[in-house]
Amino acid sequence: MGATRTADREGLTASAEATLPAAPSTSVGGGRGGRGGRGGGAGGARRRTPALAALLLGLLVVAVVASIVLGSKAIPLGDVLQVLTGHGDTVADRGIVEARVARTVVGVLVGAALALAGAAMQGLTRNPLADPGLLGVNAGAGLAVVVAISVFGVGSLSGYVWWAMVGAGLAAVLVHALAGLGGGVTPLRLTLAGAAVTAGLASWSSGLLVSSRQSFDSFRFWQVGTIGGRGLDLVVTVLPFFAVGLVVVLLAVRRLNALALGDDLARGLGENVLLARATVAVGVAVLCGASTALAGPIGFLGLVVPHVARFVVGPDHRRIIPVCLVAGPTLLLAADTVGRLVAQPSEVQAGIMTAVVGVPFFVVLVRRGRMASL
């Protein structure tokens, strides 16, 4: 009996490994001699990992520097370094640099959180078009902020943060409760429940906003999604939620790989499917809630970055997650910086620019048939 169980488990493991498509190989000829594609792909992935990491980190550094230096008033990098070390000459430059540093910190946190949540959401639902908003988190946070403005008269960003966090959490709980009615939570049920809850909460938000022009004027600046105007005090307030969500998702990386194989194979490999889904969903909800509370709803980022990561490093979430943690902030900071340059002395908010910058690239990937599969 013990030998039979061992053989069955080895067979399931082999099937699982065969089910996951191999990462694109960079070796000449797609492998050497009679060696399998999987081995060649793994070796190529290992060989290019240092170069890929250096490239991604370099792009992130460039995006961070550009976010601080560029804007309606360009400040030389030397002056920025002087301000950061406490030797700045002018009060104006000091205020601009401090505001841009806070903006950049927000961009790094929100970009990483949304990209990570998007990758986890796509793995959780096995839906390549899933994004963090699928759990109803953005709609829940939006409705909570509308209620805070129209009913309780909240008018500060620090007040929005807590209301948005509560609304996001309640929306995620509601989606999972509806998905679990009449049976277990499945990717299809979760997707349908998320779409239904999002539509319902959005309609309630619209109804409240129509009845109050003052509420609409206050809400629309938060609704568009921006990383500007947020101080480091708000970052400190929300930072523990980012940390918790990050740890939860990182601990669930292997479970995401198991869920990607389907429920039956995941159970055969000894995975508790319900616990795995609940763990990932909690991490996604916390990350999305914190991001939406801090910067407002910023769409598209959590959809396109995981696809790019999956195309570059393959379907293994142990590689996708690190790429998302770096590529997400890079894209968001680049979009925000471009938004500040194209409409000087005003700016185009990051929530708009992420779509403007990312949509063409995503369309090219789809038209070339190179959109990576889950």
Short mmCIF file of C-alpha atoms in Angstrom, two decimals:
data_model
loop_
_atom_site.label_atom_id
_atom_site.label_comp_id
_atom_site.label_asym_id
_atom_site.label_seq_id
_atom_site.Cartn_x
_atom_site.Cartn_y
_atom_site.Cartn_z
CA MET A 1 0.00 0.00 0.00
CA GLY A 2 2.80 2.43 0.89
CA ALA A 3 4.55 1.75 -2.43
CA THR A 4 1.29 2.29 -4.29
CA ARG A 5 0.69 5.67 -2.60
CA THR A 6 4.25 6.73 -3.34
CA ALA A 7 3.90 5.78 -6.99
CA ASP A 8 0.59 7.63 -7.26
CA ARG A 9 2.07 10.75 -5.69
CA GLU A 10 5.10 10.64 -8.01
CA GLY A 11 2.77 10.24 -10.97
CA LEU A 12 0.72 13.27 -9.90
CA THR A 13 3.87 15.33 -9.38
CA ALA A 14 5.15 14.40 -12.82
CA SER A 15 1.79 15.29 -14.35
CA ALA A 16 1.77 18.61 -12.53
CA GLU A 17 5.24 19.50 -13.75
CA ALA A 18 4.27 18.57 -17.28
CA THR A 19 1.14 20.70 -17.08
CA LEU A 20 3.03 23.90 -16.31
CA PRO A 21 4.46 25.30 -19.56
CA ALA A 22 8.18 25.85 -19.53
CA ALA A 23 9.65 29.32 -19.31
CA PRO A 24 10.97 30.71 -22.58
CA SER A 25 14.48 29.43 -23.17
CA THR A 26 17.34 31.66 -24.21
CA SER A 27 19.66 28.80 -25.12
CA VAL A 28 20.65 28.45 -28.78
CA GLY A 29 18.51 25.98 -30.67
CA GLY A 30 16.08 25.61 -27.77
CA GLY A 31 18.22 23.07 -25.93
CA ARG A 32 21.24 20.87 -26.54
CA GLY A 33 20.98 17.55 -28.32
CA GLY A 34 18.43 15.22 -26.78
CA ARG A 35 17.93 17.23 -23.62
CA GLY A 36 14.30 18.01 -22.80
CA GLY A 37 12.81 21.42 -23.31
CA ARG A 38 12.06 21.71 -19.61
CA GLY A 39 15.66 21.24 -18.57
CA GLY A 40 16.93 23.63 -21.25
CA GLY A 41 14.34 26.24 -20.30
CA ALA A 42 15.18 25.98 -16.60
CA GLY A 43 18.90 26.27 -17.34
CA GLY A 44 18.32 29.27 -19.59
CA ALA A 45 16.13 30.91 -16.96
CA ARG A 46 18.80 30.40 -14.31
CA ARG A 47 21.51 31.80 -16.58
CA ARG A 48 19.58 34.95 -17.43
CA THR A 49 18.27 35.65 -13.90
CA PRO A 50 21.19 37.93 -12.82
CA ALA A 51 20.99 39.95 -16.03
CA LEU A 52 17.21 40.24 -15.78
CA ALA A 53 17.40 41.30 -12.13
CA ALA A 54 20.03 43.93 -12.94
CA LEU A 55 17.94 45.26 -15.83
CA LEU A 56 14.74 45.51 -13.76
CA LEU A 57 16.48 47.13 -10.81
CA GLY A 58 18.23 49.55 -13.14
CA LEU A 59 14.93 50.59 -14.70
CA LEU A 60 13.44 51.07 -11.23
CA VAL A 61 16.34 53.28 -10.17
CA VAL A 62 15.93 55.36 -13.32
CA ALA A 63 12.19 55.70 -12.68
CA VAL A 64 12.80 56.75 -9.06
CA VAL A 65 15.41 59.36 -10.02
CA ALA A 66 13.21 60.72 -12.82
CA SER A 67 10.23 60.94 -10.47
CA ILE A 68 12.21 63.12 -8.06
CA VAL A 69 14.13 65.21 -10.57
CA LEU A 70 11.54 65.85 -13.30
CA GLY A 71 8.29 67.82 -13.12
CA SER A 72 6.92 71.28 -13.80
CA LYS A 73 10.25 72.49 -12.39
CA ALA A 74 13.25 70.32 -13.11
CA ILE A 75 15.72 70.12 -10.25
CA PRO A 76 19.30 68.95 -10.95
CA LEU A 77 20.24 65.69 -9.30
CA GLY A 78 23.06 67.39 -7.41
CA ASP A 79 20.60 69.85 -5.81
CA VAL A 80 18.31 66.95 -4.91
CA LEU A 81 21.16 65.19 -3.14
CA GLN A 82 22.02 68.39 -1.27
CA VAL A 83 18.42 68.76 -0.07
CA LEU A 84 18.26 65.12 0.99
CA THR A 85 21.49 65.48 2.97
CA GLY A 86 20.27 68.68 4.65
CA HIS A 87 22.35 71.17 2.66
CA GLY A 88 19.73 72.60 0.31
CA ASP A 89 19.97 76.31 -0.44
CA THR A 90 16.38 77.35 -1.10
CA VAL A 91 13.21 76.64 0.83
CA ALA A 92 11.29 76.22 -2.46
CA ASP A 93 13.58 73.48 -3.71
CA ARG A 94 13.43 71.73 -0.36
CA GLY A 95 9.62 71.71 -0.39
CA ILE A 96 9.49 70.41 -3.97
CA VAL A 97 12.00 67.64 -3.32
CA GLU A 98 10.29 66.54 -0.11
CA ALA A 99 6.92 66.41 -1.88
CA ARG A 100 8.39 64.42 -4.76
CA VAL A 101 10.16 62.01 -2.43
CA ALA A 102 6.87 61.31 -0.66
CA ARG A 103 5.17 60.92 -4.05
CA THR A 104 7.85 58.48 -5.17
CA VAL A 105 7.55 56.41 -2.00
CA VAL A 106 3.79 56.18 -2.53
CA GLY A 107 4.36 55.16 -6.15
CA VAL A 108 6.76 52.39 -5.18
CA LEU A 109 4.42 50.98 -2.53
CA VAL A 110 1.23 51.21 -4.60
CA GLY A 111 2.85 49.95 -7.81
CA ALA A 112 4.37 46.93 -6.08
CA ALA A 113 1.16 46.14 -4.21
CA LEU A 114 -1.12 46.35 -7.27
CA ALA A 115 1.19 44.31 -9.50
CA LEU A 116 1.60 41.67 -6.79
CA ALA A 117 -2.14 41.56 -6.13
CA GLY A 118 -2.82 41.26 -9.86
CA ALA A 119 -0.48 38.29 -10.23
CA ALA A 120 -2.03 36.60 -7.20
CA MET A 121 -5.54 37.33 -8.44
CA GLN A 122 -4.87 35.83 -11.86
CA GLY A 123 -3.38 32.75 -10.24
CA LEU A 124 -6.25 32.47 -7.78
CA THR A 125 -9.03 32.66 -10.38
CA ARG A 126 -7.06 31.10 -13.26
CA ASN A 127 -8.40 34.01 -15.30
CA PRO A 128 -5.85 35.89 -17.46
CA LEU A 129 -8.07 38.98 -17.50
CA ALA A 130 -8.45 39.18 -13.72
CA ASP A 131 -7.21 42.26 -11.93
CA PRO A 132 -7.28 43.38 -8.28
CA GLY A 133 -10.66 45.05 -8.76
CA LEU A 134 -12.28 41.68 -9.45
CA LEU A 135 -12.82 41.10 -5.72
CA GLY A 136 -14.90 44.26 -5.50
CA VAL A 137 -12.20 45.94 -3.43
CA ASN A 138 -12.06 49.15 -5.47
CA ALA A 139 -15.85 49.45 -5.57
CA GLY A 140 -16.12 48.79 -1.83
CA ALA A 141 -13.48 51.39 -1.03
CA GLY A 142 -15.16 53.87 -3.35
CA LEU A 143 -18.59 53.42 -1.76
CA ALA A 144 -17.10 53.79 1.72
CA VAL A 145 -15.40 57.05 0.75
CA VAL A 146 -18.65 58.35 -0.79
CA VAL A 147 -20.52 57.54 2.44
CA ALA A 148 -17.78 59.21 4.49
CA ILE A 149 -18.03 62.39 2.41
CA SER A 150 -21.78 62.65 1.94
CA VAL A 151 -23.01 61.36 5.30
CA PHE A 152 -20.24 62.05 7.81
CA GLY A 153 -18.61 65.08 6.20
CA VAL A 154 -15.11 63.60 6.02
CA GLY A 155 -12.95 65.84 3.87
CA SER A 156 -9.32 64.86 4.45
CA LEU A 157 -7.13 62.17 2.91
CA SER A 158 -6.29 60.83 6.35
CA GLY A 159 -10.02 60.28 6.91
CA TYR A 160 -10.48 58.64 3.51
CA VAL A 161 -7.79 56.07 4.25
CA TRP A 162 -9.60 54.35 7.10
CA TRP A 163 -12.99 54.42 5.41
CA ALA A 164 -11.51 53.01 2.22
CA MET A 165 -9.76 50.21 4.13
CA VAL A 166 -12.98 49.21 5.89
CA GLY A 167 -14.99 49.36 2.65
CA ALA A 168 -12.45 47.28 0.77
CA GLY A 169 -12.39 44.63 3.48
CA LEU A 170 -16.16 44.36 3.71
CA ALA A 171 -16.49 44.10 -0.08
CA ALA A 172 -13.96 41.25 -0.20
CA VAL A 173 -15.81 39.40 2.57
CA LEU A 174 -19.13 39.89 0.77
CA VAL A 175 -17.72 38.55 -2.51
CA HIS A 176 -16.41 35.40 -0.86
CA ALA A 177 -19.64 34.90 1.07
CA LEU A 178 -21.68 35.07 -2.13
CA ALA A 179 -19.25 32.83 -3.98
CA GLY A 180 -19.58 30.20 -1.26
CA LEU A 181 -23.39 30.02 -1.31
CA GLY A 182 -24.69 26.63 -2.44
CA GLY A 183 -21.26 25.03 -2.62
CA GLY A 184 -17.54 25.65 -2.39
CA VAL A 185 -15.75 28.72 -3.65
CA THR A 186 -14.54 28.11 -7.21
CA PRO A 187 -12.73 30.48 -9.61
CA LEU A 188 -15.90 30.87 -11.70
CA ARG A 189 -18.10 31.59 -8.66
CA LEU A 190 -15.53 34.06 -7.35
CA THR A 191 -15.37 35.89 -10.68
CA LEU A 192 -19.15 36.13 -11.04
CA ALA A 193 -19.65 37.20 -7.42
CA GLY A 194 -16.93 39.85 -7.78
CA ALA A 195 -18.50 41.25 -10.94
CA ALA A 196 -21.96 41.36 -9.34
CA VAL A 197 -20.76 43.02 -6.13
CA THR A 198 -18.67 45.55 -8.08
CA ALA A 199 -21.66 46.54 -10.22
CA GLY A 200 -23.95 46.82 -7.21
CA LEU A 201 -21.55 48.90 -5.11
CA ALA A 202 -20.75 51.16 -8.06
CA SER A 203 -24.45 51.85 -8.60
CA TRP A 204 -24.90 52.79 -4.93
CA SER A 205 -21.91 55.13 -5.17
CA SER A 206 -23.34 56.78 -8.27
CA GLY A 207 -26.72 57.23 -6.59
CA LEU A 208 -25.20 58.96 -3.58
CA LEU A 209 -23.01 61.20 -5.73
CA VAL A 210 -25.88 62.31 -7.95
CA SER A 211 -27.79 63.52 -4.90
CA SER A 212 -24.96 65.74 -3.68
CA ARG A 213 -22.85 67.99 -5.89
CA GLN A 214 -20.50 68.79 -3.03
CA SER A 215 -19.85 65.11 -2.42
CA PHE A 216 -19.19 64.59 -6.13
CA ASP A 217 -16.67 67.45 -6.25
CA SER A 218 -14.78 66.02 -3.27
CA PHE A 219 -14.95 62.43 -4.46
CA ARG A 220 -13.82 62.91 -8.06
CA PHE A 221 -10.31 63.97 -7.05
CA TRP A 222 -9.88 60.75 -5.08
CA GLN A 223 -11.66 58.59 -7.67
CA VAL A 224 -9.30 59.40 -10.56
CA GLY A 225 -6.36 57.79 -8.78
CA THR A 226 -3.15 59.70 -8.07
CA ILE A 227 0.01 59.30 -6.02
CA GLY A 228 0.49 63.04 -5.57
CA GLY A 229 -0.46 65.08 -2.52
CA ARG A 230 0.10 62.18 -0.12
CA GLY A 231 2.45 62.86 2.76
CA LEU A 232 4.73 60.40 4.47
CA ASP A 233 2.40 60.45 7.48
CA LEU A 234 -0.26 58.71 5.37
CA VAL A 235 2.35 56.23 4.16
CA VAL A 236 3.24 55.36 7.75
CA THR A 237 -0.45 54.86 8.53
CA VAL A 238 -1.00 52.37 5.71
CA LEU A 239 2.45 50.76 5.70
CA PRO A 240 1.55 47.94 8.16
CA PHE A 241 -1.24 46.80 5.83
CA PHE A 242 1.15 46.69 2.89
CA ALA A 243 3.57 44.63 4.98
CA VAL A 244 0.89 42.15 6.06
CA GLY A 245 -0.45 41.70 2.53
CA LEU A 246 3.06 41.26 1.12
CA VAL A 247 3.97 38.60 3.67
CA VAL A 248 0.70 36.69 3.15
CA VAL A 249 1.09 36.58 -0.64
CA LEU A 250 4.78 35.66 -0.47
CA LEU A 251 3.98 32.77 1.87
CA ALA A 252 1.32 31.57 -0.58
CA VAL A 253 3.53 31.49 -3.69
CA ARG A 254 3.80 27.69 -3.77
CA ARG A 255 0.06 27.42 -3.23
CA LEU A 256 -0.50 29.65 -6.26
CA ASN A 257 1.53 27.22 -8.35
CA ALA A 258 -0.62 24.35 -7.07
CA LEU A 259 -3.88 26.23 -7.73
CA ALA A 260 -2.75 26.94 -11.29
CA LEU A 261 -2.88 23.18 -11.98
CA GLY A 262 -6.57 22.90 -11.10
CA ASP A 263 -8.35 21.78 -7.96
CA ASP A 264 -8.01 18.04 -8.54
CA LEU A 265 -4.27 18.08 -9.12
CA ALA A 266 -3.76 20.50 -6.25
CA ARG A 267 -5.62 18.17 -3.89
CA GLY A 268 -3.68 15.22 -5.24
CA LEU A 269 -0.46 17.04 -4.37
CA GLY A 270 -1.68 17.40 -0.79
CA GLU A 271 -2.84 21.02 -0.99
CA ASN A 272 -5.80 22.28 1.02
CA VAL A 273 -7.54 24.13 -1.80
CA LEU A 274 -9.98 26.09 0.38
CA LEU A 275 -7.23 27.23 2.73
CA ALA A 276 -4.99 28.16 -0.19
CA ARG A 277 -7.72 30.26 -1.82
CA ALA A 278 -8.60 31.95 1.46
CA THR A 279 -4.96 32.80 2.16
CA VAL A 280 -4.36 34.29 -1.27
CA ALA A 281 -7.67 36.18 -1.19
CA VAL A 282 -6.83 37.75 2.17
CA GLY A 283 -3.46 38.90 0.89
CA VAL A 284 -4.99 40.35 -2.28
CA ALA A 285 -7.74 42.14 -0.35
CA VAL A 286 -5.28 43.72 2.10
CA LEU A 287 -2.91 44.86 -0.65
CA CYS A 288 -5.72 46.27 -2.81
CA GLY A 289 -7.42 47.90 0.14
CA ALA A 290 -4.22 49.63 1.27
CA SER A 291 -3.37 50.75 -2.27
CA THR A 292 -6.86 52.08 -2.98
CA ALA A 293 -7.03 53.84 0.37
CA LEU A 294 -3.70 55.56 -0.22
CA ALA A 295 -3.86 56.48 -3.91
CA GLY A 296 -7.44 55.90 -5.02
CA PRO A 297 -8.40 53.31 -7.64
CA ILE A 298 -5.57 52.89 -10.16
CA GLY A 299 -6.58 50.44 -12.83
CA PHE A 300 -4.81 48.40 -15.48
CA LEU A 301 -1.51 48.09 -13.58
CA GLY A 302 -2.52 44.85 -11.89
CA LEU A 303 -3.63 43.43 -15.24
CA VAL A 304 -0.71 44.11 -17.56
CA VAL A 305 2.33 43.74 -15.27
CA PRO A 306 1.68 40.06 -14.38
CA HIS A 307 1.30 39.26 -18.09
CA VAL A 308 4.62 40.88 -18.89
CA ALA A 309 6.27 39.06 -15.98
CA ARG A 310 4.75 35.74 -17.06
CA PHE A 311 5.97 36.23 -20.61
CA VAL A 312 9.50 37.04 -19.45
CA VAL A 313 10.05 34.39 -16.75
CA GLY A 314 7.38 31.76 -17.40
CA PRO A 315 4.43 30.53 -15.30
CA ASP A 316 6.25 29.86 -12.02
CA HIS A 317 4.94 32.30 -9.41
CA ARG A 318 8.24 32.08 -7.55
CA ARG A 319 9.67 34.07 -10.46
CA ILE A 320 6.59 36.10 -11.38
CA ILE A 321 6.20 37.67 -7.93
CA PRO A 322 9.74 39.19 -7.72
CA VAL A 323 9.41 40.59 -11.24
CA CYS A 324 6.04 42.17 -10.35
CA LEU A 325 7.51 43.73 -7.21
CA VAL A 326 10.00 45.65 -9.36
CA ALA A 327 8.11 46.14 -12.63
CA GLY A 328 4.94 47.47 -10.95
CA PRO A 329 6.60 50.49 -9.30
CA THR A 330 8.63 51.15 -12.45
CA LEU A 331 5.54 51.37 -14.64
CA LEU A 332 3.56 53.49 -12.16
CA LEU A 333 6.41 55.96 -11.55
CA ALA A 334 7.06 56.22 -15.29
CA ALA A 335 3.38 56.89 -15.97
CA ASP A 336 3.20 59.48 -13.19
CA THR A 337 6.35 61.27 -14.39
CA VAL A 338 5.09 61.40 -17.98
CA GLY A 339 1.77 62.76 -16.68
CA ARG A 340 3.59 65.61 -14.98
CA LEU A 341 5.55 66.49 -18.12
CA VAL A 342 2.85 66.41 -20.80
CA ALA A 343 0.48 68.90 -19.18
CA GLN A 344 2.74 71.46 -17.52
CA PRO A 345 2.23 73.33 -15.27
CA SER A 346 -0.70 71.06 -14.44
CA GLU A 347 -0.56 67.26 -14.58
CA VAL A 348 -2.42 64.16 -15.74
CA GLN A 349 -3.12 61.84 -12.83
CA ALA A 350 -1.36 58.49 -12.62
CA GLY A 351 -4.65 56.59 -12.78
CA ILE A 352 -5.16 57.96 -16.30
CA MET A 353 -1.57 57.66 -17.43
CA THR A 354 -1.20 53.99 -16.48
CA ALA A 355 -3.81 53.17 -19.11
CA VAL A 356 -2.36 55.60 -21.66
CA VAL A 357 1.14 54.19 -21.25
CA GLY A 358 0.24 50.54 -20.82
CA VAL A 359 -2.63 49.91 -23.24
CA PRO A 360 -0.61 50.16 -26.48
CA PHE A 361 2.02 47.76 -25.19
CA PHE A 362 -0.61 45.30 -24.00
CA VAL A 363 -2.44 45.47 -27.35
CA VAL A 364 0.81 44.72 -29.19
CA LEU A 365 1.36 41.65 -27.02
CA VAL A 366 -2.15 40.37 -27.71
CA ARG A 367 -2.04 41.02 -31.49
CA ARG A 368 1.26 39.18 -31.81
CA GLY A 369 -0.17 36.22 -29.95
CA ARG A 370 2.50 36.50 -27.30
CA MET A 371 0.28 37.04 -24.28
CA ALA A 372 1.53 34.42 -21.85
CA SER A 373 -0.92 31.78 -20.70
CA LEU A 374 -1.60 30.98 -17.08
#
